[in-house]
Short mmCIF file of C-alpha atoms and ligand atoms in Angstrom, two decimals:
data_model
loop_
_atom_site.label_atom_id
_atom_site.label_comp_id
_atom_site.label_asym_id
_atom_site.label_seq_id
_atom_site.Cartn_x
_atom_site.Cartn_y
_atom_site.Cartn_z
CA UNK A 1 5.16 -1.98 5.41
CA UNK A 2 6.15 -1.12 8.76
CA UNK A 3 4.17 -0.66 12.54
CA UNK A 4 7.57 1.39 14.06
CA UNK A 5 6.14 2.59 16.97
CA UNK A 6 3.24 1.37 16.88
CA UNK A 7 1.68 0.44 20.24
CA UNK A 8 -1.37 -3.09 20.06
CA UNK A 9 -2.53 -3.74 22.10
CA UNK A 10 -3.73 -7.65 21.70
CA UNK A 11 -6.87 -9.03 23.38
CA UNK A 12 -6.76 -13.04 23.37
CA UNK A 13 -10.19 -14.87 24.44
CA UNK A 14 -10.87 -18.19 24.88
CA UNK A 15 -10.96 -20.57 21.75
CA UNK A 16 -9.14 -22.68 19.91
CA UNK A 17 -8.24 -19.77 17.13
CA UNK A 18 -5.63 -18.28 20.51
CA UNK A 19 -3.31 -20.39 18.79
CA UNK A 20 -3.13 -18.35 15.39
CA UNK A 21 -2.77 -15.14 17.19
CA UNK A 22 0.61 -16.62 18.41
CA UNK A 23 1.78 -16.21 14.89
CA UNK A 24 0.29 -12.81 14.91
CA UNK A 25 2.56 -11.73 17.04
CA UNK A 26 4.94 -12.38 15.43
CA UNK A 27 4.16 -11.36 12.14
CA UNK A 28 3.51 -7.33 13.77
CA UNK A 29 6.53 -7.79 15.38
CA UNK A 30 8.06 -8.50 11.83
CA UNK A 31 6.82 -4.98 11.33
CA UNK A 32 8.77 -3.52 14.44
CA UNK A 33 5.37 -2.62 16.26
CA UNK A 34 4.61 -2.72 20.24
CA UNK A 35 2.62 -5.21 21.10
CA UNK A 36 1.13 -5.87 24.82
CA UNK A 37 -1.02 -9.05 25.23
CA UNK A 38 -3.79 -9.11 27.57
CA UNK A 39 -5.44 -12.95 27.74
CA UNK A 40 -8.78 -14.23 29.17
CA UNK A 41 -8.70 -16.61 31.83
CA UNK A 42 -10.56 -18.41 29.45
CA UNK A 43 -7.93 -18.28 27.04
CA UNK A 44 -5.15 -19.38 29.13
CA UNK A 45 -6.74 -22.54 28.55
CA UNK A 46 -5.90 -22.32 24.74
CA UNK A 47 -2.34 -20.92 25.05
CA UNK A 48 -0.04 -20.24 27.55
CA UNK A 49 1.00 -16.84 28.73
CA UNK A 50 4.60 -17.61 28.47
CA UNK A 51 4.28 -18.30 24.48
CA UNK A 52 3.04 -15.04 24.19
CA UNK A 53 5.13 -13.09 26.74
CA UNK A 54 8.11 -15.29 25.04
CA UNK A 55 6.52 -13.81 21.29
CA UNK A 56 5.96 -10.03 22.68
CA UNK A 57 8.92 -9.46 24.76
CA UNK A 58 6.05 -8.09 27.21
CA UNK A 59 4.88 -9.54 30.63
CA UNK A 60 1.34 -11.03 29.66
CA UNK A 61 -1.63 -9.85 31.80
CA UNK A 62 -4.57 -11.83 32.48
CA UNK A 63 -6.30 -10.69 35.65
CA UNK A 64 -7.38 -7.39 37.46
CA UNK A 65 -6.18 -8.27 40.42
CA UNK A 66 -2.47 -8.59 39.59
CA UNK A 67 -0.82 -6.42 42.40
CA UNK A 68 2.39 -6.92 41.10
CA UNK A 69 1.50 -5.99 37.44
CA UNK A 70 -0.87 -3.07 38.07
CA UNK A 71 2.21 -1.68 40.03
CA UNK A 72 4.58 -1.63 36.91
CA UNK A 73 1.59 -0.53 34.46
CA UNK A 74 -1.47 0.06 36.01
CA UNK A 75 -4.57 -1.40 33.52
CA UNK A 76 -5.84 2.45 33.11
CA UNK A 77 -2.30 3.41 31.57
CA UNK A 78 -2.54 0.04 29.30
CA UNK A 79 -5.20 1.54 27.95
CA UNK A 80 -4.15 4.64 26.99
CA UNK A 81 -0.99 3.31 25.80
CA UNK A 82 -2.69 1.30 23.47
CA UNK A 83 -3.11 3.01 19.99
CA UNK A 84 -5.18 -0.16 18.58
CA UNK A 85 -6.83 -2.57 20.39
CA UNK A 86 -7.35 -5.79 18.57
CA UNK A 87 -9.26 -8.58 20.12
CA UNK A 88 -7.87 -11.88 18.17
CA UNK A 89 -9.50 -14.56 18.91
CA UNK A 90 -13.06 -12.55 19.84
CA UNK A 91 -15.27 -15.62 21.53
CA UNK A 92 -18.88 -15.44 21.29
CA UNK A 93 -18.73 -14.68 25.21
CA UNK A 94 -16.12 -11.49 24.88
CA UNK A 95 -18.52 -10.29 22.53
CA UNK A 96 -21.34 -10.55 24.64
CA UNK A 97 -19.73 -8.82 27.07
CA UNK A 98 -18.32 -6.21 25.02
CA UNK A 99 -21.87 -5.42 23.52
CA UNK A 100 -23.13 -4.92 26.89
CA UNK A 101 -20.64 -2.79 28.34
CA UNK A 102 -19.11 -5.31 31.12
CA UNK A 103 -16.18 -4.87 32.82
CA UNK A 104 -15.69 -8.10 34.29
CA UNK A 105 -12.24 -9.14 33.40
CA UNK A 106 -8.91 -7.08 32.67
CA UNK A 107 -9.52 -6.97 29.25
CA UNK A 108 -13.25 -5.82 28.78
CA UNK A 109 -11.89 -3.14 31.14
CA UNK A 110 -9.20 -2.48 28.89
CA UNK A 111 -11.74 -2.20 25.85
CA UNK A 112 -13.63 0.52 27.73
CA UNK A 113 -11.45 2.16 29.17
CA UNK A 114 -9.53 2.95 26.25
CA UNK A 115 -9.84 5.73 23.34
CA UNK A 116 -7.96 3.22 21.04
CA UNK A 117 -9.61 1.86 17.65
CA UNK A 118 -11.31 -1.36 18.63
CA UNK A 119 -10.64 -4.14 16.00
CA UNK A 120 -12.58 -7.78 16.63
CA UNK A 121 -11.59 -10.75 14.93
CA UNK A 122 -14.84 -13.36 15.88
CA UNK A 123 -13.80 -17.01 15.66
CA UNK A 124 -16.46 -19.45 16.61
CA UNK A 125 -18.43 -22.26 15.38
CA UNK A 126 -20.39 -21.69 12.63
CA UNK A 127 -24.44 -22.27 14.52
CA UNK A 128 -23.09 -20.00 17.37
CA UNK A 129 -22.04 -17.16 14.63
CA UNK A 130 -25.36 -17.37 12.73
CA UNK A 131 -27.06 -17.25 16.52
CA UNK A 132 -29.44 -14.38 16.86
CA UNK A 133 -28.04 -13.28 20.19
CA UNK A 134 -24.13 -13.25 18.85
CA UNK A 135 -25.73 -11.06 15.73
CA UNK A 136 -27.20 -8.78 17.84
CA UNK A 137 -24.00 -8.42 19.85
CA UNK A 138 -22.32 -7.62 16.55
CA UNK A 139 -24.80 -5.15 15.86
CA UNK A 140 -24.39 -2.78 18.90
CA UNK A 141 -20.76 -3.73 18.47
CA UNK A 142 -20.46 -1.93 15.30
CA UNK A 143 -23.07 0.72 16.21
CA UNK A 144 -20.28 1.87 19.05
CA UNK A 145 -17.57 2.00 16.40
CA UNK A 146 -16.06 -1.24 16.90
CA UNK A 147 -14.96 -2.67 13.55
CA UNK A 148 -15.13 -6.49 12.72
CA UNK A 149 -12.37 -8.08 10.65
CA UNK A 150 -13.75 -11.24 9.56
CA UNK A 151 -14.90 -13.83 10.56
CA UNK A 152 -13.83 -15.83 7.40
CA UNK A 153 -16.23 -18.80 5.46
CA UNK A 154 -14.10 -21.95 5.68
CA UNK A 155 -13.49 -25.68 7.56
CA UNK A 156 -13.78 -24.78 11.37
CA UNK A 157 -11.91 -26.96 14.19
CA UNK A 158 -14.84 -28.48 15.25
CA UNK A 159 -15.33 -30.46 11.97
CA UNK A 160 -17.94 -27.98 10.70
CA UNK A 161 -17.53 -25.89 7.56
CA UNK A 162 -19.51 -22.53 7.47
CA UNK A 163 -18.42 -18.90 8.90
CA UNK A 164 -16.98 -17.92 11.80
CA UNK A 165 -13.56 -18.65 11.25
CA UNK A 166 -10.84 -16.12 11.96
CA UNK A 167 -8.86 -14.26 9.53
CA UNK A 168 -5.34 -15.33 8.75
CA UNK A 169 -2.63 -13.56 10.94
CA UNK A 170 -1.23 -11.92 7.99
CA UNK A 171 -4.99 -10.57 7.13
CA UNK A 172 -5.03 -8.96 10.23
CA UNK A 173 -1.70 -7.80 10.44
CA UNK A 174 -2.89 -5.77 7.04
CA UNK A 175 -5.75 -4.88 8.52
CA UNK A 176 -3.60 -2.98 11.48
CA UNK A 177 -1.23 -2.05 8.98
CA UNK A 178 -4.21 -0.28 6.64
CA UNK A 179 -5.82 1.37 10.17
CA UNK A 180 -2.50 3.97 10.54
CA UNK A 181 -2.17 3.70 6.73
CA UNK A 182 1.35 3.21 5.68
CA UNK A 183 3.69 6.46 6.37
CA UNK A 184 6.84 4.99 4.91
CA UNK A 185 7.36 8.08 2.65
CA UNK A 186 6.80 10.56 5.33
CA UNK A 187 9.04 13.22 5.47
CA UNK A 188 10.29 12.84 1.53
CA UNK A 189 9.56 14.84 -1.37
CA UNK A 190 8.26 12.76 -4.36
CA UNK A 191 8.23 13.48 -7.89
CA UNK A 192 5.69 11.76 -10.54
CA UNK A 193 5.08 12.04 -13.65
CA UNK A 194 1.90 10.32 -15.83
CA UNK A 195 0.10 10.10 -18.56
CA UNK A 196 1.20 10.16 -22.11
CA UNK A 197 2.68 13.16 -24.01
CA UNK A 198 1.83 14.86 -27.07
CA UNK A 199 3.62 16.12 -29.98
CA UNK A 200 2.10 18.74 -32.26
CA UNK A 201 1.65 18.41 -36.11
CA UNK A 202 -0.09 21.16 -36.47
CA UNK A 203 -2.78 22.79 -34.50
CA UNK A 204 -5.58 20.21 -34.63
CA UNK A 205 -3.66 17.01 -35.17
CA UNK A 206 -0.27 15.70 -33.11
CA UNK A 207 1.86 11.95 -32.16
CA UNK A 208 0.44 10.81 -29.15
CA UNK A 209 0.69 7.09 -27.51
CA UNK A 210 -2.32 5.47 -25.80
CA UNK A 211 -0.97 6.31 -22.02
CA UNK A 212 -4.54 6.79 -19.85
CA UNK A 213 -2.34 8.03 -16.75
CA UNK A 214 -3.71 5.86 -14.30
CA UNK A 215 -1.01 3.86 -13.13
CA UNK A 216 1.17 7.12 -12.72
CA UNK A 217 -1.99 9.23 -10.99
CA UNK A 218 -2.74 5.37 -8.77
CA UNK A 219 1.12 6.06 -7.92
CA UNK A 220 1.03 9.61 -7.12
CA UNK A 221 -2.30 8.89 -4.69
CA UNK A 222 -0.11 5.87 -2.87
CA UNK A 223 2.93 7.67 -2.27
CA UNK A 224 0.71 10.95 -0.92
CA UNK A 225 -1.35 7.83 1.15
CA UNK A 226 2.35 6.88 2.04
CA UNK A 227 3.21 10.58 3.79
CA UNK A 228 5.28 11.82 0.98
CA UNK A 229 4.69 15.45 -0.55
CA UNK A 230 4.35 14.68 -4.26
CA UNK A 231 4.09 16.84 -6.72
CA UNK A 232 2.34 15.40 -10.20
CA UNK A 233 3.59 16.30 -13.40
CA UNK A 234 0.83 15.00 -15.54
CA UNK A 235 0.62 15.21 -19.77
CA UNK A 236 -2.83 15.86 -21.18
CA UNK A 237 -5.19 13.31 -19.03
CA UNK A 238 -8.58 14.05 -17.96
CA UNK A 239 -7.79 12.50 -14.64
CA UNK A 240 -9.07 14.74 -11.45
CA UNK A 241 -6.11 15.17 -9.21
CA UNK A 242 -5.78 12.25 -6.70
CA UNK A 243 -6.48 12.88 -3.19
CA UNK A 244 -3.37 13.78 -0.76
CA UNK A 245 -1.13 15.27 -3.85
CA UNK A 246 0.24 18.22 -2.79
CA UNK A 247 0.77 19.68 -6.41
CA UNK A 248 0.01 18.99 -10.08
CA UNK A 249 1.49 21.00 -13.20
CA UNK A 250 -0.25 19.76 -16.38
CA UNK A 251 2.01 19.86 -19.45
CA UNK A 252 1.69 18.62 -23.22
CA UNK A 253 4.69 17.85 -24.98
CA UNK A 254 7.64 15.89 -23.67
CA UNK A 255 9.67 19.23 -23.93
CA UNK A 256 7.02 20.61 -21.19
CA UNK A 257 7.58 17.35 -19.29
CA UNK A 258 11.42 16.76 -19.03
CA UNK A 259 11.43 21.27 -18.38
CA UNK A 260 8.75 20.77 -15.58
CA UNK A 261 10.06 17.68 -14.34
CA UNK A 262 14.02 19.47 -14.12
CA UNK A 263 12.19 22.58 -12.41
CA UNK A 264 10.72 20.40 -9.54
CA UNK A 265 13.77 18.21 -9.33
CA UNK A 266 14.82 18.94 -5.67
CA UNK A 267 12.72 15.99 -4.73
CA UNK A 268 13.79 12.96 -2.77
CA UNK A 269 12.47 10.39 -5.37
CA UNK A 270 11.29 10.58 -9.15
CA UNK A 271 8.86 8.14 -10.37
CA UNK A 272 8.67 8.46 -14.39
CA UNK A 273 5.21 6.97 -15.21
CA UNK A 274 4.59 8.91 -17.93
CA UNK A 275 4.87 7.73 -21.58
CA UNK A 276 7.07 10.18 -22.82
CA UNK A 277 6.93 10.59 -26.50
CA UNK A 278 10.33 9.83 -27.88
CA UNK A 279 10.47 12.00 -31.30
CA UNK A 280 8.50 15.25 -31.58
CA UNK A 281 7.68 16.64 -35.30
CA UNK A 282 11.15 18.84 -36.28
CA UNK A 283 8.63 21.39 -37.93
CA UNK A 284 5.04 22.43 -36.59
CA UNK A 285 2.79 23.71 -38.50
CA UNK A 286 0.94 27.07 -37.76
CA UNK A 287 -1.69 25.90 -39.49
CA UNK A 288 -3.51 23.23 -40.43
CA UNK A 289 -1.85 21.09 -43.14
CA UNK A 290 -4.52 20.65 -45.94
CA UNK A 291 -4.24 16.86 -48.30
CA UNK A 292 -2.33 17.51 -51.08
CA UNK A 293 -2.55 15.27 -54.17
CA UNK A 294 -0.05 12.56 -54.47
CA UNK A 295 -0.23 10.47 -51.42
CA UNK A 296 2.44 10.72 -49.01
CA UNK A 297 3.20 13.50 -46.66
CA UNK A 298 6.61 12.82 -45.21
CA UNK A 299 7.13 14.21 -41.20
CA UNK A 300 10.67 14.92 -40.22
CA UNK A 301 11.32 13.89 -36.85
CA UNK A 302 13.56 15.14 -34.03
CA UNK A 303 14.54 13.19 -30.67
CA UNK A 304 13.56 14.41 -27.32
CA UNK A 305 15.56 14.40 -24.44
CA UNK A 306 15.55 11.39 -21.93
CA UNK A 307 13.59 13.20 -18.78
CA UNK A 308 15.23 9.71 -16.76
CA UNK A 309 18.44 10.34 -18.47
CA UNK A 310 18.84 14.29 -17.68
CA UNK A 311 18.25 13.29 -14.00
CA UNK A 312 20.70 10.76 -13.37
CA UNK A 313 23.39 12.72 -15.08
CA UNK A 314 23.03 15.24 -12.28
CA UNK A 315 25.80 14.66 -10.22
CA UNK A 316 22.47 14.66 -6.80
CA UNK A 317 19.96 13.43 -8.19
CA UNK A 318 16.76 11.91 -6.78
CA UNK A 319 16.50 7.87 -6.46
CA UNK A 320 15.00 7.23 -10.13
CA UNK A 321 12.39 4.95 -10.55
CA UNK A 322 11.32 3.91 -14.24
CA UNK A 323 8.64 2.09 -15.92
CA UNK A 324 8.90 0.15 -19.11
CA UNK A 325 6.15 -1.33 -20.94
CA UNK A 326 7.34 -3.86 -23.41
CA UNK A 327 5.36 -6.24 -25.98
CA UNK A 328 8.18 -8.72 -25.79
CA UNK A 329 11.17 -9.62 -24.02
CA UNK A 330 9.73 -7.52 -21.06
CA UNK A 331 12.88 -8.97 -18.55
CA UNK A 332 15.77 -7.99 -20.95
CA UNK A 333 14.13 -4.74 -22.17
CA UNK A 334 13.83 -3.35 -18.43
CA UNK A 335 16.94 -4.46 -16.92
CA UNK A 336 18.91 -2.81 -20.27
CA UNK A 337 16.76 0.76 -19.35
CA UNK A 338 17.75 0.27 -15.27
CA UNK A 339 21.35 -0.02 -16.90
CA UNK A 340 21.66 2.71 -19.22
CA UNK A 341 19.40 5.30 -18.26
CA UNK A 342 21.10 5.42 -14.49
CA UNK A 343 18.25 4.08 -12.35
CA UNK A 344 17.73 2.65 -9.27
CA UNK A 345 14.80 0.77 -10.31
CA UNK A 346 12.70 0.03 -12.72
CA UNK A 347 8.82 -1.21 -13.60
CA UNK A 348 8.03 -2.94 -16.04
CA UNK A 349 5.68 -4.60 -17.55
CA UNK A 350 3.86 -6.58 -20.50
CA UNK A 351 1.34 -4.43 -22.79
CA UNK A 352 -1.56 -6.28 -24.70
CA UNK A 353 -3.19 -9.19 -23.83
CA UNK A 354 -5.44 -6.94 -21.24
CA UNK A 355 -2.89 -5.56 -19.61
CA UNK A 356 -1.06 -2.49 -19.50
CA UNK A 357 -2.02 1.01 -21.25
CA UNK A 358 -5.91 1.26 -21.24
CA UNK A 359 -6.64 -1.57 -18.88
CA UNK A 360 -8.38 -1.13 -15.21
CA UNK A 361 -5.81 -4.21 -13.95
CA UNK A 362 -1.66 -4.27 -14.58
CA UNK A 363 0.96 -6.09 -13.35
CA UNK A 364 4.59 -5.62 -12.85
CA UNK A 365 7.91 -6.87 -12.45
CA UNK A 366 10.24 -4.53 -10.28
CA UNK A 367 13.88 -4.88 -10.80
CA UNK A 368 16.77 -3.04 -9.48
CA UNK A 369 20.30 -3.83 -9.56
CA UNK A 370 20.62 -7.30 -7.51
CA UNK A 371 17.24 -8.02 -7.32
CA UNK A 372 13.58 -8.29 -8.80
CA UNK A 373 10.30 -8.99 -7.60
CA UNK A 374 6.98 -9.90 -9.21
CA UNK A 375 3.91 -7.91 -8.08
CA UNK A 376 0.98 -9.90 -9.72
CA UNK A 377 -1.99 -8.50 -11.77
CA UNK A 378 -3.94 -6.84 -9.68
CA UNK A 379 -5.86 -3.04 -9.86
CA UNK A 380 -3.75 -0.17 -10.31
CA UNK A 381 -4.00 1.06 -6.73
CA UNK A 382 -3.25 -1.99 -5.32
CA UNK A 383 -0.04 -2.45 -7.49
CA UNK A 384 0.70 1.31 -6.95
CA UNK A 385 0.60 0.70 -3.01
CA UNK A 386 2.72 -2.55 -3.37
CA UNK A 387 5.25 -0.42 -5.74
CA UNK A 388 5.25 2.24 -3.33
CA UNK A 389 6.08 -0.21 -0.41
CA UNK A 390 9.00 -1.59 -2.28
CA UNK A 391 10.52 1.98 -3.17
CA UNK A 392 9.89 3.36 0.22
CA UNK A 393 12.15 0.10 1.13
CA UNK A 394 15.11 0.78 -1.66
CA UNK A 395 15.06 3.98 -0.99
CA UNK A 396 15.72 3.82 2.76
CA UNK A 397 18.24 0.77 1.89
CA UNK A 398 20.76 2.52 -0.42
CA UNK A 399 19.90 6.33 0.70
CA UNK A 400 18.10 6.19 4.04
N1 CTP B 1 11.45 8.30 -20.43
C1 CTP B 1 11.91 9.55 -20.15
N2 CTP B 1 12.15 10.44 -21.17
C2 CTP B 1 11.94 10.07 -22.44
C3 CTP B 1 11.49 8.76 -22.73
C4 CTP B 1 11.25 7.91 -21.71
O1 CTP B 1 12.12 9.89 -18.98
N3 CTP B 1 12.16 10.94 -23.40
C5 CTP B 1 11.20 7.38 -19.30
C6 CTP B 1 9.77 6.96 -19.15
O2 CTP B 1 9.05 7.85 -18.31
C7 CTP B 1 9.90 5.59 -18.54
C8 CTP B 1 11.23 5.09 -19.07
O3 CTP B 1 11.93 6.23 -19.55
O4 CTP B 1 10.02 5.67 -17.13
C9 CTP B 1 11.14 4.11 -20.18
O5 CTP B 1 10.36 4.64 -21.20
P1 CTP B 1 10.25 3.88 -22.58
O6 CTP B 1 9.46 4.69 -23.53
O7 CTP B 1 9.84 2.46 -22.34
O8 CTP B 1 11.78 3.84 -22.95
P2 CTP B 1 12.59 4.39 -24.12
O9 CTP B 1 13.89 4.77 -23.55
O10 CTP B 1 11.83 5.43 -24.87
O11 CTP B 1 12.81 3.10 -24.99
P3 CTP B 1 11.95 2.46 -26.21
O12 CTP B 1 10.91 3.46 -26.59
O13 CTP B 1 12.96 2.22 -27.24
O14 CTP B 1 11.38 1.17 -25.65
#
């Protein structure tokens, strides 16, 4: 994840919740973006300026009438330098103003005078929230575009429990983070691959594996999300082609697989999702083999070349990412495959139990060579974003 460049604007009003946003700051600063905080008067009485100019790096506005400040950036230029505006705390009285178009402060100025996203993060007591007035506020809030994150259900400061909490800083740090959607594959070429592969017996029957392509295609759709160009190598699926992939060649056997895979191997990073079949029959069968008395049939068996393999014994190759799926001894499996087959990190994970090949959830353990981390279960897309974020970060570690 990353905010590079990113220009917040943060709105602070008056409540006790000022003192989460604090860590807010930091936590988008974690993420490299901008951020400029404007405060309430009202929430000066909360937090002091100087903890969040100190947080920022950025002079702190609070009023209109700053002579001094207005001279350096005037409030009209704030506001078009902002590229989100995120009011964090959002009091019950900032959104009454807000709802009725006031401009009584620096910061409902700010909010209308900008073309910026508004995000508003209510924090209140509980009665207030559920108040007919505040609801109506939200109301014509959202019916001018302004989107609420939270509030949350939970224990309040006030000794109540109900909603009107605020979200967690990290919550709406992913919230911002979501709003640009993460680019941290622009600019590279990605290579995927999915789905399972199938080897012919003879025209109506052939050795397949019970690969339903959707991690791979939930990958492909996260890195095109991420601002790579990806191009989808997929074996026989009936998936529809995820949104944002630039290309998809549809193949059958692993043959077709490692050829189209070597064909579109200029790319900057190859995931290998697929389940590539690792034997194919030696003979196939024109037509269709009929039973013949006496019980056994006997298939004769040939290997088929390591797609993973081919690539990393090119002498550039793209950074090679690998999955395993493993019924036991997932760990020792994966990190022997990162070894052997030349990559610079690899997937893995448990099949059965619910998890793995046909399921809607999957989990994973990502290792590479001095380090692993654990991305719980969770639904494909999710753990394809999370995977994505974590190659995005190798890859600009050891080639960026
Ligand atoms: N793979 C590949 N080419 C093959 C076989 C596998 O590129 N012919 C890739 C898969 O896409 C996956 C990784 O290798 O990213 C591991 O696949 P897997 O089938 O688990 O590994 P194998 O090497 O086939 O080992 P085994 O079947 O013995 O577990």
């Amino acid at each position: 994840m990353s905010l590079a460049q990113r220009r917040i604007l943060l709105g602070v009003s008056g409540g006790i919740a000022a003192y989460k946003s604090c860590e807010l700051v930091r936590r988008l600063r974690d993420l490299d973006a901008e951020v400029r905080v404007v405060m309430t008067e009202g929430a000066t009485h909360f937090v002091s300026p100087t903890t969040f100019q100190a947080l920022s790096g950025q002079a702190v506005r609070v009023s209109l009438w700053d002579a001094q400040a207005e001279a350096a950036m005037g409030h009209i230029e704030l506001a078009r330098w902002a590229e989100r505006i995120l009011v964090a705390p959002a009091s019950a009285d900032l959104l009454a103003r807000l709802a009725h178009g006031m401009a009584d402060d620096l910061l409902t100025t700010l909010c209308l005078a900008s073309a910026a996203p508004l995000y508003l993060a209510p924090a209140m007591n509980q009665q207030m929230w559920a108040h007919p007035a505040v609801q109506a506020n939200i109301a014509t809030l959202r019916q001018h575009g302004a989107q609420l994150l939270g509030p949350a259900v939970g224990d309040q400061a006030c000794g109540d429990v109900g909603s009107g909490r605020m979200l967690e800083p990290h919550e709406l740090r992913d919230a911002l983070v979501a709003s640009f959607g993460d680019r941290s594959l622009a600019g590279l070429k990605v290579l995927v691959s999915a789905g399972p592969t199938y080897e012919d017996i003879d025209p109506v029957r052939f050795i397949g594996n019970r690969s339903s392509g959707r991690m791979g295609f939930a990958v492909a759709e996260a890195a095109a999300q991420a601002g790579a160009e990806v191009t989808l190598v997929a074996g026989p699926v009936s998936l529809a082609t995820p949104a944002g992939v630039a290309q998809r060649v549809d193949v059958r056997s692993a043959a077709q697989m490692h050829a189209a895979v070597l064909a579109a191997a200029q790319a900057d990073i190859y995931i290998g999702a697929a389940a590539v079949g690792d034997y194919r029959p030696l003979e196939v069968s024109a037509q269709k083999l009929k039973k013949h008395d006496g019980g056994e049939l006997t298939l004769r068996l040939g290997e088929n070349p390591d797609i993973l393999a081919s690539l990393s014994a090119q002498t550039a190759h793209p950074f090679l990412v690998g999955f395993a799926a493993e019924t036991h001894d997932v760990a020792s499996y994966a990190q022997g495959k990162l070894r052997h087959k030349g990559l610079d990190m690899i997937a893995a994970n448990q099949v059965g139990g619910g998890l793995g090949f046909e399921a809607a959830d999957n989990a994973l353990t990502l290792y590479w060579a001095d380090g692993a981390v654990e991305l719980p279960r969770t639904s494909k897309a999710e753990l394809a974003r999370r995977l994505i974020a974590h190659v995005a970060e190798r890859y600009r570690a050891t080639r960026g």
